[in-house]
Tab-separated table of C-alpha atoms in Angstrom:
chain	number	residue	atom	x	y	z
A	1	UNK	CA	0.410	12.869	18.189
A	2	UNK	CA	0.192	12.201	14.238
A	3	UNK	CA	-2.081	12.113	11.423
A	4	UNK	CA	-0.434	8.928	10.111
A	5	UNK	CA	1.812	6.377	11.497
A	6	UNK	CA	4.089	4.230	9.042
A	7	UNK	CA	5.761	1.185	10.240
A	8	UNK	CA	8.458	0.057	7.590
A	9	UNK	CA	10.765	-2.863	9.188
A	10	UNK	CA	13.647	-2.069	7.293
A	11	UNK	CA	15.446	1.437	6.124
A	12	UNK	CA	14.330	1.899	2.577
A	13	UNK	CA	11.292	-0.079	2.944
A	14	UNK	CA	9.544	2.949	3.017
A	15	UNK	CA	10.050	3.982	-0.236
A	16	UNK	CA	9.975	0.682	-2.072
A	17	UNK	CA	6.578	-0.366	-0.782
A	18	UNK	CA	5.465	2.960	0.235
A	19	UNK	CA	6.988	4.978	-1.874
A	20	UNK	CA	3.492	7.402	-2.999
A	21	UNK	CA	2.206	7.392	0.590
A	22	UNK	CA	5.211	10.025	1.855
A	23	UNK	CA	5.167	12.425	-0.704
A	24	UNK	CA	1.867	12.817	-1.193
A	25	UNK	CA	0.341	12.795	2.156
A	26	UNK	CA	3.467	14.211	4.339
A	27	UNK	CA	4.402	16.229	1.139
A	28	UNK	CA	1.520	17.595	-0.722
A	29	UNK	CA	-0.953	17.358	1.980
A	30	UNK	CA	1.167	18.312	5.084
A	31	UNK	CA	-0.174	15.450	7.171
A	32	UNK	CA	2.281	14.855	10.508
A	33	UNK	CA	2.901	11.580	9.271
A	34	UNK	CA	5.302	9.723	11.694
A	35	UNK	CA	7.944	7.230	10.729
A	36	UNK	CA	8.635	3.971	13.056
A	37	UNK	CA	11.253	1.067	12.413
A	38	UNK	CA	10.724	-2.360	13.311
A	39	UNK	CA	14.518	-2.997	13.241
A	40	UNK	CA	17.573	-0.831	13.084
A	41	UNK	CA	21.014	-0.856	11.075
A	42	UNK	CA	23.632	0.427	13.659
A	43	UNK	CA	26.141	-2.108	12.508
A	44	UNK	CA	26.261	-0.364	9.227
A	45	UNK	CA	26.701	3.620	10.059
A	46	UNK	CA	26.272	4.579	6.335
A	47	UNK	CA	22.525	3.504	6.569
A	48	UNK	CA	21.146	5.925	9.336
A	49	UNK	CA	22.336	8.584	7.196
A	50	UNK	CA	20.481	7.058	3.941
A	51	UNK	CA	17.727	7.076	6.014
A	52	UNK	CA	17.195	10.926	6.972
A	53	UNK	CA	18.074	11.812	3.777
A	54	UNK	CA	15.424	9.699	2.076
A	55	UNK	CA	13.149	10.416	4.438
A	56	UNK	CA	13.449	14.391	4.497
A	57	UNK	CA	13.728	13.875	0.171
A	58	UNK	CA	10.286	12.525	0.288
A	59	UNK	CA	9.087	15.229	2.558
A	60	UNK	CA	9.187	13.446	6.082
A	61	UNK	CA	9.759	16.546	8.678
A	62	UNK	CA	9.507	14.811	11.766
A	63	UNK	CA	12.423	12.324	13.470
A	64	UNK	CA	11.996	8.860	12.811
A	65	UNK	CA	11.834	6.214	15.218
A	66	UNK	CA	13.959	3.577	15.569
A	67	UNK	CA	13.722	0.490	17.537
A	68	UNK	CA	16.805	-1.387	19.224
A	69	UNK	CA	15.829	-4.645	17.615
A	70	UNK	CA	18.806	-5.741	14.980
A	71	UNK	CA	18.139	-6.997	11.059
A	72	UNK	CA	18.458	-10.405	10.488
A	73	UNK	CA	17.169	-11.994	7.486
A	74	UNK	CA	14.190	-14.748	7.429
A	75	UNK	CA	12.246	-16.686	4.779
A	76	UNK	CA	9.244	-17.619	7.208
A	77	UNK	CA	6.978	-15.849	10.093
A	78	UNK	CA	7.369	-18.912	12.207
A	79	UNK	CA	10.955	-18.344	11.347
A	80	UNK	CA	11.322	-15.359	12.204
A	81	UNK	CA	9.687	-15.642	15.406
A	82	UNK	CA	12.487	-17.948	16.692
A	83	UNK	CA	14.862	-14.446	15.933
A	84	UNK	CA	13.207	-12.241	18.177
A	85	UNK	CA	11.712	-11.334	21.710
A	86	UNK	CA	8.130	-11.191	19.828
A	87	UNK	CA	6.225	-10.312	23.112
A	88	UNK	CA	8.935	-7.025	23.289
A	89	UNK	CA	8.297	-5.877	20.091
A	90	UNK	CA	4.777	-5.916	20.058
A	91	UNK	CA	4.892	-4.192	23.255
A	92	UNK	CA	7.245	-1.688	20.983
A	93	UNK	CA	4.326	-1.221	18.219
A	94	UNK	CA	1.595	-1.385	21.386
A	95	UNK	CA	3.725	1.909	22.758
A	96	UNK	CA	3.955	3.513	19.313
A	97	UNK	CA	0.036	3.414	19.110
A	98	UNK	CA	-0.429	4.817	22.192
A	99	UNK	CA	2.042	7.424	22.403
A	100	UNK	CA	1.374	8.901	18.869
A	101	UNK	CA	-2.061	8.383	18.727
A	102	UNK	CA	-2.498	8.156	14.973
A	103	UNK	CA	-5.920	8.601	12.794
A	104	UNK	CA	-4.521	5.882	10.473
A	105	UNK	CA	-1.806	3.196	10.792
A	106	UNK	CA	0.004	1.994	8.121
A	107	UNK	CA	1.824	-1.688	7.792
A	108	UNK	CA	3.112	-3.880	5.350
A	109	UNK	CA	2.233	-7.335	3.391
A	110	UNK	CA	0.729	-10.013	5.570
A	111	UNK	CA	2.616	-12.410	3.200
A	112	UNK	CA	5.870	-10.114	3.468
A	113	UNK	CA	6.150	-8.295	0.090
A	114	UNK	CA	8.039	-10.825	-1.437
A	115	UNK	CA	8.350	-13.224	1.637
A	116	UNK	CA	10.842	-11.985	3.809
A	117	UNK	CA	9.535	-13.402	7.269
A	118	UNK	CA	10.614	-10.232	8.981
A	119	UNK	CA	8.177	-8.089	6.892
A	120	UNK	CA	5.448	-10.600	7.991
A	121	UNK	CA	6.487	-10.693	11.198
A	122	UNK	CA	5.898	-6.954	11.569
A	123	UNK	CA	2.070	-7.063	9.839
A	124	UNK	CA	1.650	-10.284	12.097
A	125	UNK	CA	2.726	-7.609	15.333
A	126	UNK	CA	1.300	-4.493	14.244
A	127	UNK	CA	-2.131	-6.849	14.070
A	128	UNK	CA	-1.523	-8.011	17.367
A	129	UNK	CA	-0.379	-4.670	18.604
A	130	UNK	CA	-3.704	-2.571	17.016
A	131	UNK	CA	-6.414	-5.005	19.238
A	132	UNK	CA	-3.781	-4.972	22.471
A	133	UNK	CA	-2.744	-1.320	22.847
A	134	UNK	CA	-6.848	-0.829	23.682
A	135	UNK	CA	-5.933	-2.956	27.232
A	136	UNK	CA	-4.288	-1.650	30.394
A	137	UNK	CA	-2.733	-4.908	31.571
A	138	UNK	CA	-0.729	-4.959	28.214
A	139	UNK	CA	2.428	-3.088	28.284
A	140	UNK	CA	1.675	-1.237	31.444
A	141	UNK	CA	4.088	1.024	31.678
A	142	UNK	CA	3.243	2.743	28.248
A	143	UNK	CA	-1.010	2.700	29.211
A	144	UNK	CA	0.360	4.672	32.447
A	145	UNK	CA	2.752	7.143	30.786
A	146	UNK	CA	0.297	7.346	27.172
A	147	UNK	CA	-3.094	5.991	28.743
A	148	UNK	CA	-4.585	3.288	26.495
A	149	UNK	CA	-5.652	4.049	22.783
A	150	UNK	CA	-8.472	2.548	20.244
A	151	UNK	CA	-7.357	2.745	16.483
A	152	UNK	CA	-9.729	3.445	14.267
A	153	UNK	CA	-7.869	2.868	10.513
A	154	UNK	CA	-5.477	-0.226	9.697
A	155	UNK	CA	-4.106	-0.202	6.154
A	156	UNK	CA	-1.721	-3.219	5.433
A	157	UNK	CA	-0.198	-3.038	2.090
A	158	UNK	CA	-1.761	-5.145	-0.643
A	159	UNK	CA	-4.365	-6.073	1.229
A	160	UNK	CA	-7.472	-7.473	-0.606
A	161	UNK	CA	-10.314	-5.694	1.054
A	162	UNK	CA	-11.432	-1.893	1.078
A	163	UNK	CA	-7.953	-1.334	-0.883
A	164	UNK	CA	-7.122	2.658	-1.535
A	165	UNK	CA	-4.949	2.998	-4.530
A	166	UNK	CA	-2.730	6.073	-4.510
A	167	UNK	CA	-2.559	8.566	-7.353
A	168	UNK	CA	1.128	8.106	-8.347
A	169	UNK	CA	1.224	10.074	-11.123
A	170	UNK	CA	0.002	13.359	-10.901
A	171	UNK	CA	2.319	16.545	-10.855
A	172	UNK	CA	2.604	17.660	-7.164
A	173	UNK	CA	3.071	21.164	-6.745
A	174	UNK	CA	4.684	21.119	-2.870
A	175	UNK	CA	7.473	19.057	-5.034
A	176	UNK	CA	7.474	21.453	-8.102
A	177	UNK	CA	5.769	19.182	-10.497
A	178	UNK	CA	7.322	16.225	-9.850
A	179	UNK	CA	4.723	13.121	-9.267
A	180	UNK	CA	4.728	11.319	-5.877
A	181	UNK	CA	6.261	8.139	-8.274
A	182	UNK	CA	8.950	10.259	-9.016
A	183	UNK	CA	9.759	11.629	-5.632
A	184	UNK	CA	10.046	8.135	-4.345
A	185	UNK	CA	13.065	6.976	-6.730
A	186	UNK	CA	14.233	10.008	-5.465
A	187	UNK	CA	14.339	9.281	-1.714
A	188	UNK	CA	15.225	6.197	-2.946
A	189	UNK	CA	18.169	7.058	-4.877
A	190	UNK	CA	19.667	8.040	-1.170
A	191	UNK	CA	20.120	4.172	-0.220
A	192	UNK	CA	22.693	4.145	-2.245
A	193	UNK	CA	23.864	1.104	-0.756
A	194	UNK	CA	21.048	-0.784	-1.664
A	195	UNK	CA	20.848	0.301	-5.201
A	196	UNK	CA	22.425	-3.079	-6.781
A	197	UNK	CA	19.693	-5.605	-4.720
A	198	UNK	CA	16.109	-3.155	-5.041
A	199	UNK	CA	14.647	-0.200	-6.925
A	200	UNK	CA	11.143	1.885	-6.985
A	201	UNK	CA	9.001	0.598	-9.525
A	202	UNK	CA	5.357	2.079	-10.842
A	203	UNK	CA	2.746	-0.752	-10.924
């Protein structure tokens, strides 16, 4: 099981809207804070690798997991719904609850970040997925293998109500000084293939 349960859609996603929560929880704190991709980037072997190294940078331990569901690129939900079996990847995120049992679960932007559809499409499932996984007759096989699960904390990014703001800037010692901001344009700085489109910014 896990203390905390991320679900970025994308590799680097994680640090870019995220980017405080791994250092200073898996990091500082030494929560077993688990990692889980809505989509993967197989096509493009130099990405995987960006990944683990981003991920361990930040202070990640554990293996991520990532799904067999390709990237493709939308500018709606109702979009993006017409791009995927939606029914199999809830049943994914439905799975993911159950079989690492997290304290807290962690999603993105209901409105996508900056309104990629595939972002909202994954706050849209892991909504769906957080009333579900509490049902045997959803997603079967995982309630027999897992045994159904009740979660007791949702945090969506930006999210208007009962917001937690993370301190950013503080010296972390686990990191030798450096703040949790800084760590994340560090794990960052290992996408280096997505350098020229994104970067980590302190608001």
């Amino acid at each position: 099981d896990c203390d905390m349960l991320l679900l970025p859609t994308h590799a680097d996603d994680e640090h870019l809207f995220f980017g405080s929560l791994l250092p200073t929880y898996a990091g500082q704190e030494g929560k077993k804070l688990q990692v889980a991709y809505l989509t993967n980037h197989w096509g493009e072997p130099y990405r995987p690798h960006e990944l683990l190294d981003g991920l361990w940078e930040a202070g990640i331990t554990a293996y991520p997991v990532i799904s067999g569901f390709p990237d493709y690129y939308s500018e709606s939900l109702e979009h993006a719904k017409t791009l995927y079996p939606v029914e199999e990847m809830c049943s994914y995120i439905v799975t993911l609850l159950r079989r690492f049992r997290p304290e807290v679960v962690i999603g993105h932007d209901l409105d996508g970040e900056y309104g990629h559809g595939v972002h909202q499409l994954n706050a849209w499932l892991l909504c769906q997925a957080v009333e579900q996984c509490e049902d045997p007759m959803v997603d079967p096989a995982s309630a027999e293998r897992y045994g159904t699960f009740t979660v007791q904390k949702t945090y969506l990014h930006l999210y208007p109500e009962n917001s937690i703001t993370i301190d950013a800037q503080t010296p972390l010692s686990h990191f030798e000084g450096k703040t949790a901001y800084e760590k994340a344009v560090d794990a960052f700085a290992h996408h280096k293939s997505q350098q020229q489109w994104f970067s980590v910014e302190y608001a």
